[in-house]
XYZ file of N, CA and C in Angstrom:
519
model
N -14.215 6.916 -32.172
C -13.545 8.122 -31.685
C -12.508 8.532 -32.722
N -12.435 9.814 -33.078
C -11.439 10.252 -34.052
C -10.020 9.992 -33.545
N -9.145 9.519 -34.452
C -7.783 9.181 -34.066
C -7.024 10.350 -33.465
N -7.286 11.575 -33.919
C -6.531 12.728 -33.427
C -6.695 12.934 -31.922
N -7.754 12.382 -31.357
C -8.013 12.554 -29.936
C -7.379 11.463 -29.065
N -6.818 10.443 -29.685
C -6.284 9.334 -28.912
C -4.841 9.583 -28.474
N -4.540 9.240 -27.225
C -3.154 9.260 -26.761
C -2.398 8.151 -27.491
N -2.953 6.953 -27.462
C -2.487 5.796 -28.236
C -3.728 5.102 -28.775
N -3.643 4.546 -29.962
C -4.758 3.797 -30.527
C -4.781 2.415 -29.877
N -5.841 2.086 -29.146
C -5.869 0.789 -28.469
C -5.803 -0.392 -29.437
N -6.250 -0.211 -30.649
C -6.209 -1.294 -31.632
C -4.778 -1.620 -32.050
N -3.857 -0.688 -31.838
C -2.471 -0.901 -32.250
C -1.570 -1.391 -31.120
N -2.095 -1.493 -29.914
C -1.298 -1.976 -28.786
C -1.271 -3.497 -28.771
N -0.112 -4.063 -28.502
C 0.025 -5.507 -28.355
C -0.169 -5.842 -26.876
N -1.371 -6.261 -26.530
C -1.703 -6.530 -25.132
C -1.075 -7.827 -24.629
N -0.499 -8.607 -25.520
C 0.196 -9.827 -25.124
C 1.668 -9.572 -24.812
N 2.152 -8.384 -25.109
C 3.549 -8.013 -24.843
C 3.603 -7.280 -23.500
N 3.573 -8.049 -22.443
C 3.527 -7.489 -21.091
C 4.933 -7.076 -20.662
N 5.069 -5.801 -20.298
C 6.354 -5.264 -19.834
C 6.502 -5.382 -18.321
N 5.382 -5.322 -17.616
C 5.414 -5.419 -16.150
C 4.146 -6.117 -15.677
N 4.346 -7.144 -14.851
C 3.233 -7.824 -14.199
C 3.161 -7.350 -12.750
N 2.308 -7.973 -11.948
C 2.040 -7.487 -10.594
C 3.290 -7.318 -9.736
N 4.214 -8.254 -9.773
C 5.404 -8.126 -8.918
C 6.173 -6.846 -9.231
N 6.323 -6.530 -10.494
C 7.034 -5.312 -10.891
C 6.205 -4.072 -10.568
N 4.910 -4.119 -10.829
C 4.031 -2.977 -10.546
C 4.069 -2.646 -9.057
N 4.044 -3.667 -8.210
C 4.042 -3.451 -6.754
C 5.315 -2.771 -6.256
N 6.382 -2.848 -6.998
C 7.612 -2.149 -6.612
C 7.451 -0.635 -6.714
N 6.457 -0.177 -7.460
C 6.348 1.248 -7.759
C 5.066 1.905 -7.258
N 4.073 1.107 -6.884
C 2.842 1.686 -6.322
C 2.519 0.987 -5.005
N 1.933 1.701 -4.038
C 1.700 1.110 -2.721
C 0.381 0.355 -2.575
N -0.563 0.497 -3.490
C -1.869 -0.135 -3.336
C -1.735 -1.658 -3.329
N -2.551 -2.285 -2.489
C -2.542 -3.733 -2.373
C -3.975 -4.256 -2.277
N -4.102 -5.543 -2.485
C -5.348 -6.286 -2.327
C -6.432 -5.701 -3.224
N -7.595 -5.398 -2.661
C -8.715 -4.911 -3.469
C -8.412 -3.608 -4.197
N -7.465 -2.852 -3.715
C -7.185 -1.550 -4.330
C -6.168 -1.611 -5.474
N -5.661 -2.780 -5.807
C -4.781 -2.897 -6.972
C -5.650 -2.870 -8.224
N -5.527 -1.809 -8.995
C -6.419 -1.596 -10.130
C -5.745 -1.723 -11.489
N -4.475 -2.065 -11.532
C -3.833 -2.439 -12.794
C -3.085 -3.746 -12.570
N -3.113 -4.597 -13.568
C -2.456 -5.895 -13.405
C -1.349 -6.133 -14.418
N -1.236 -5.266 -15.416
C -0.158 -5.404 -16.393
C 0.099 -4.060 -17.062
N 1.365 -3.823 -17.368
C 1.758 -2.659 -18.169
C 2.238 -3.207 -19.506
N 1.709 -2.642 -20.589
C 2.023 -3.162 -21.927
C 2.726 -2.140 -22.821
N 2.859 -0.918 -22.321
C 3.536 0.129 -23.094
C 4.125 1.115 -22.100
N 5.361 1.520 -22.329
C 6.015 2.453 -21.406
C 7.060 3.247 -22.178
N 6.771 4.521 -22.390
C 7.695 5.411 -23.087
C 7.988 6.594 -22.160
N 9.049 6.500 -21.351
C 9.330 7.568 -20.387
C 9.697 8.895 -21.053
N 10.254 8.849 -22.248
C 10.610 10.099 -22.948
C 9.358 10.895 -23.305
N 8.357 10.214 -23.818
C 7.088 10.863 -24.185
C 6.154 10.989 -22.982
N 6.456 10.244 -21.917
C 5.583 10.258 -20.740
C 4.275 9.535 -20.992
N 4.306 8.493 -21.814
C 3.102 7.738 -22.158
C 3.246 6.307 -21.651
N 2.160 5.792 -21.074
C 2.126 4.404 -20.617
C 0.746 3.824 -20.904
N 0.694 2.502 -21.022
C -0.578 1.795 -21.185
C -0.527 0.531 -20.345
N -1.653 0.202 -19.770
C -1.765 -0.998 -18.960
C -3.214 -1.425 -18.888
N -3.449 -2.543 -18.232
C -4.829 -3.015 -18.148
C -5.099 -3.744 -16.844
N -6.404 -3.928 -16.612
C -6.881 -4.802 -15.548
C -8.036 -5.604 -16.121
N -7.952 -6.916 -15.948
C -9.049 -7.785 -16.352
C -10.059 -7.843 -15.214
N -11.306 -7.498 -15.518
C -12.367 -7.508 -14.516
C -12.919 -8.921 -14.386
N -12.889 -9.443 -13.184
C -13.415 -10.791 -12.935
C -14.771 -10.686 -12.255
N -15.392 -11.817 -12.055
C -16.663 -11.814 -11.324
C -16.437 -11.831 -9.815
N -15.171 -11.657 -9.384
C -14.830 -11.636 -7.967
C -14.452 -10.237 -7.457
N -14.651 -9.197 -8.259
C -14.275 -7.841 -7.842
C -15.090 -7.423 -6.613
N -14.466 -6.679 -5.728
C -15.099 -6.315 -4.456
C -16.338 -5.448 -4.618
N -16.466 -4.730 -5.714
C -17.567 -3.782 -5.910
C -18.820 -4.418 -6.517
N -18.728 -5.640 -6.991
C -19.839 -6.250 -7.742
C -21.121 -6.341 -6.925
N -21.015 -6.770 -5.690
C -22.212 -6.986 -4.873
C -23.029 -5.711 -4.683
N -22.366 -4.573 -4.602
C -23.105 -3.355 -4.277
C -23.205 -2.316 -5.377
N -22.561 -2.520 -6.516
C -22.573 -1.469 -7.550
C -22.759 -2.069 -8.926
N -23.808 -2.239 -9.375
C -25.180 -2.082 -8.909
C -25.760 -3.487 -8.747
N -26.524 -3.749 -7.673
C -27.068 -5.090 -7.472
C -27.843 -5.575 -8.702
N -27.463 -6.750 -9.178
C -28.116 -7.336 -10.348
C -27.622 -6.795 -11.676
N -26.823 -5.738 -11.653
C -26.295 -5.133 -12.873
C -24.930 -4.520 -12.546
N -23.905 -5.363 -12.293
C -22.619 -4.841 -11.827
C -21.908 -3.968 -12.856
N -21.577 -2.759 -12.433
C -20.857 -1.790 -13.258
C -19.665 -1.267 -12.462
N -18.491 -1.262 -13.073
C -17.308 -0.726 -12.402
C -17.550 0.741 -12.050
N -17.406 1.113 -10.783
C -17.589 2.525 -10.406
C -16.573 3.417 -11.120
N -17.047 4.555 -11.576
C -16.183 5.500 -12.291
C -14.970 5.910 -11.485
N -15.138 6.031 -10.184
C -14.019 6.429 -9.340
C -12.895 5.397 -9.404
N -13.222 4.122 -9.614
C -12.186 3.096 -9.730
C -11.488 3.145 -11.091
N -12.189 3.611 -12.112
C -11.520 3.841 -13.397
C -10.474 4.941 -13.216
N -10.856 6.015 -12.528
C -9.917 7.111 -12.267
C -8.755 6.633 -11.395
N -9.037 5.806 -10.407
C -7.984 5.247 -9.559
C -7.027 4.389 -10.384
N -7.559 3.591 -11.286
C -6.711 2.754 -12.138
C -5.801 3.627 -13.002
N -6.343 4.702 -13.542
C -5.521 5.619 -14.344
C -4.431 6.248 -13.486
N -4.774 6.632 -12.273
C -3.788 7.226 -11.366
C -2.686 6.221 -11.034
N -3.050 4.961 -10.846
C -2.044 3.948 -10.550
C -1.104 3.738 -11.735
N -1.640 3.758 -12.947
C -0.781 3.618 -14.124
C 0.175 4.802 -14.229
N -0.329 6.006 -14.037
C 0.537 7.198 -14.061
C 1.608 7.110 -12.978
N 1.193 6.718 -11.780
C 2.134 6.598 -10.670
C 3.201 5.561 -10.968
N 2.792 4.439 -11.522
C 3.761 3.399 -11.886
C 4.856 3.994 -12.767
N 4.460 4.679 -13.827
C 5.472 5.186 -14.757
C 6.340 6.263 -14.113
N 5.725 7.184 -13.408
C 6.469 8.270 -12.777
C 7.461 7.725 -11.748
N 7.010 6.799 -10.920
C 7.881 6.251 -9.887
C 8.960 5.336 -10.479
N 8.607 4.549 -11.468
C 9.591 3.645 -12.079
C 10.764 4.426 -12.659
N 10.464 5.562 -13.270
C 11.505 6.332 -13.948
C 12.009 7.518 -13.125
N 11.545 7.638 -11.876
C 12.037 8.677 -10.977
C 11.719 10.097 -11.407
N 10.636 10.268 -12.138
C 10.304 11.594 -12.678
C 9.945 12.618 -11.608
N 9.399 12.166 -10.480
C 9.002 13.108 -9.426
C 10.013 13.165 -8.293
N 10.825 12.135 -8.132
C 11.815 12.067 -7.052
C 11.140 12.205 -5.684
N 10.076 11.393 -5.481
C 9.354 11.367 -4.201
C 9.141 9.914 -3.788
N 8.879 9.711 -2.491
C 8.629 8.360 -1.994
C 7.230 7.862 -2.326
N 6.247 8.757 -2.288
C 4.870 8.335 -2.515
C 4.080 9.467 -3.165
N 3.162 9.061 -4.026
C 2.284 10.028 -4.685
C 0.838 9.726 -4.344
N 0.009 10.756 -4.409
C -1.424 10.599 -4.173
C -2.203 11.505 -5.095
N -3.516 11.367 -5.051
C -4.397 12.203 -5.864
C -4.332 13.652 -5.416
N -4.210 14.552 -6.367
C -4.307 15.975 -6.089
C -5.563 16.569 -6.702
N -6.139 15.851 -7.679
C -7.361 16.337 -8.291
C -7.658 15.658 -9.612
N -8.869 15.883 -10.073
C -9.344 15.389 -11.357
C -9.977 16.545 -12.112
N -9.754 16.599 -13.406
C -10.353 17.626 -14.256
C -10.844 16.997 -15.553
N -11.852 17.607 -16.120
C -12.332 17.241 -17.460
C -12.690 15.766 -17.583
N -13.101 15.131 -16.495
C -13.429 13.707 -16.532
C -14.815 13.520 -17.138
N -14.881 12.600 -18.097
C -16.138 12.260 -18.737
C -16.226 10.739 -18.832
N -17.376 10.218 -18.436
C -17.631 8.793 -18.549
C -18.453 8.584 -19.812
N -17.981 7.705 -20.679
C -18.583 7.552 -22.002
C -19.063 6.132 -22.280
N -18.887 5.246 -21.309
C -19.303 3.866 -21.492
C -19.235 3.143 -20.167
N -19.483 1.845 -20.200
C -19.508 1.069 -18.969
C -18.470 -0.050 -19.026
N -18.085 -0.500 -17.821
C -17.146 -1.602 -17.661
C -17.835 -2.624 -16.770
N -17.846 -3.874 -17.225
C -18.526 -4.958 -16.504
C -17.540 -6.079 -16.190
N -17.919 -6.963 -15.277
C -17.107 -8.163 -15.069
C -16.924 -8.894 -16.405
N -15.718 -9.386 -16.637
C -15.399 -10.047 -17.894
C -14.723 -9.133 -18.896
N -14.800 -7.811 -18.669
C -14.150 -6.846 -19.558
C -12.682 -6.676 -19.191
N -11.900 -6.287 -20.153
C -10.529 -5.845 -19.903
C -10.550 -4.322 -19.981
N -10.212 -3.678 -18.868
C -10.121 -2.221 -18.825
C -8.709 -1.844 -19.246
N -8.588 -1.203 -20.400
C -7.300 -0.749 -20.910
C -7.157 0.725 -20.589
N -6.016 1.092 -20.025
C -5.761 2.477 -19.630
C -4.554 3.007 -20.372
N -4.640 4.259 -20.769
C -3.528 4.944 -21.423
C -3.380 6.295 -20.737
N -2.148 6.663 -20.409
C -1.926 7.968 -19.788
C -0.759 8.674 -20.457
N -0.799 9.997 -20.372
C 0.269 10.812 -20.942
C 0.562 11.978 -20.014
N 1.843 12.147 -19.707
C 2.281 13.268 -18.874
C 2.068 14.568 -19.634
N 1.425 15.536 -18.985
C 1.200 16.863 -19.575
C 2.145 17.906 -18.990
N 2.349 17.838 -17.685
C 3.210 18.813 -16.998
C 3.746 18.181 -15.725
N 4.918 18.628 -15.327
C 5.512 18.080 -14.115
C 6.307 19.150 -13.385
N 6.154 19.167 -12.074
C 7.013 19.957 -11.184
C 7.634 18.955 -10.228
N 8.880 18.543 -10.493
C 9.505 17.511 -9.660
C 9.381 17.816 -8.171
N 9.130 16.764 -7.406
C 8.956 16.807 -5.959
C 7.667 17.513 -5.535
N 6.834 17.938 -6.490
C 5.618 18.655 -6.123
C 4.361 18.047 -6.746
N 4.240 18.115 -8.086
C 3.007 17.642 -8.723
C 3.242 17.246 -10.169
N 2.300 16.473 -10.672
C 2.303 16.056 -12.075
C 0.870 16.088 -12.580
N 0.693 16.470 -13.836
C -0.621 16.452 -14.482
C -0.530 15.500 -15.660
N -1.509 14.600 -15.743
C -1.553 13.611 -16.821
C -2.940 13.571 -17.443
N -2.979 13.345 -18.741
C -4.230 13.023 -19.427
C -4.377 11.512 -19.374
N -5.610 11.024 -19.333
C -5.823 9.582 -19.379
C -7.049 9.254 -20.211
N -7.025 8.052 -20.741
C -8.159 7.493 -21.472
C -8.297 6.044 -21.053
N -9.537 5.575 -20.967
C -9.819 4.189 -20.594
C -10.723 3.585 -21.663
N -10.428 2.335 -21.999
C -11.137 1.662 -23.079
C -11.585 0.273 -22.647
N -12.650 -0.199 -23.254
C -13.013 -1.611 -23.281
C -12.979 -1.973 -24.755
N -12.123 -2.912 -25.093
C -11.783 -3.183 -26.494
C -11.249 -1.876 -27.076
N -11.881 -1.343 -28.100
C -11.431 -0.055 -28.649
C -12.409 1.069 -28.336
N -13.419 0.784 -27.514
C -14.429 1.789 -27.162
C -13.962 2.618 -25.969
N -13.926 3.927 -26.151
C -13.563 4.832 -25.064
C -14.668 4.828 -24.018
N -14.307 4.526 -22.759
C -15.307 4.512 -21.692
C -15.109 5.644 -20.692
N -13.921 6.245 -20.676
C -13.659 7.341 -19.750
C -12.432 8.100 -20.233
N -12.413 9.406 -19.966
C -11.236 10.226 -20.261
C -11.208 11.396 -19.296
N -10.031 11.975 -19.152
C -9.907 13.129 -18.284
C -8.455 13.456 -18.012
N -8.260 14.297 -17.019
C -6.925 14.664 -16.558
C -6.878 14.446 -15.059
N -5.714 14.061 -14.580
C -5.546 13.906 -13.150
C -4.276 14.604 -12.703
N -4.281 14.977 -11.452
C -3.128 15.615 -10.833
C -2.635 14.685 -9.737
N -1.345 14.400 -9.773
C -0.705 13.629 -8.719
C 0.175 14.549 -7.902
N 0.189 14.348 -6.602
C 0.997 15.191 -5.720
C 1.865 14.328 -4.826
N 2.936 14.916 -4.383
C 3.831 14.247 -3.442
C 3.131 14.099 -2.096
N 3.192 12.914 -1.522
C 2.657 12.687 -0.179
C 3.845 12.683 0.783
N 3.816 13.570 1.773
C 4.933 13.635 2.729
C 4.855 12.490 3.737
N 5.308 11.322 3.309
C 5.196 10.101 4.112
C 5.767 10.292 5.514
N 6.938 10.879 5.600
C 7.583 11.050 6.901
C 6.738 11.908 7.833
N 6.148 12.973 7.318
C 5.312 13.855 8.132
C 4.078 13.114 8.628
N 3.467 12.347 7.761
C 2.276 11.595 8.146
C 2.620 10.547 9.192
N 3.735 9.837 8.990
C 4.138 8.825 9.975
C 4.451 9.483 11.325
N 5.092 10.657 11.307
C 5.362 11.381 12.554
C 4.064 11.763 13.247
N 3.069 12.222 12.495
C 1.782 12.608 13.059
C 1.122 11.402 13.688
N 1.158 10.253 12.980
C 0.542 9.033 13.512
C 1.230 8.592 14.804
N 2.554 8.663 14.857
C 3.258 8.229 16.068
C 2.987 9.179 17.233
N 2.735 10.448 16.967
C 2.421 11.398 18.032
C 1.022 11.174 18.622
N 0.131 10.537 17.846
C -1.225 10.258 18.321
C -1.252 9.091 19.292
N -0.231 8.266 19.270
C -0.226 7.045 20.100
C 0.209 7.312 21.497
């Protein structure tokens, strides 16, 4: 892939220099158990709005049995979810949106260019493109296995009105 297209060159990242492990990541994103799609953050530049992190794919991932039987491939939607979690981690850690919770608002320009299998390390890089505090954020993302680009695109994160949702749930009871 031409260097001009990279948010960060994966070959230049020190993946052994972990800035945040699961305990720290969990302080900033709500996903738990099978839905935790990043396990370490290795780069965080809040001024530039760029972050990098990874998840090591094991042979115990919840999707292996069914996607695809006999030929396990990480579903593309989980690559996008992992990118969203990395973006959310950085935005929430640095208070860029000033909201309690963020969720998916949309995906654009997503292209899958390779595959991710058990045993691979999925490296994610994201960059903030635009932000409207308390409303939405747009980020570009790229996903790699080693230095091979496997997915890229843009995602939109939106504020989730936690209090409104909790009020709605309590009214249903």
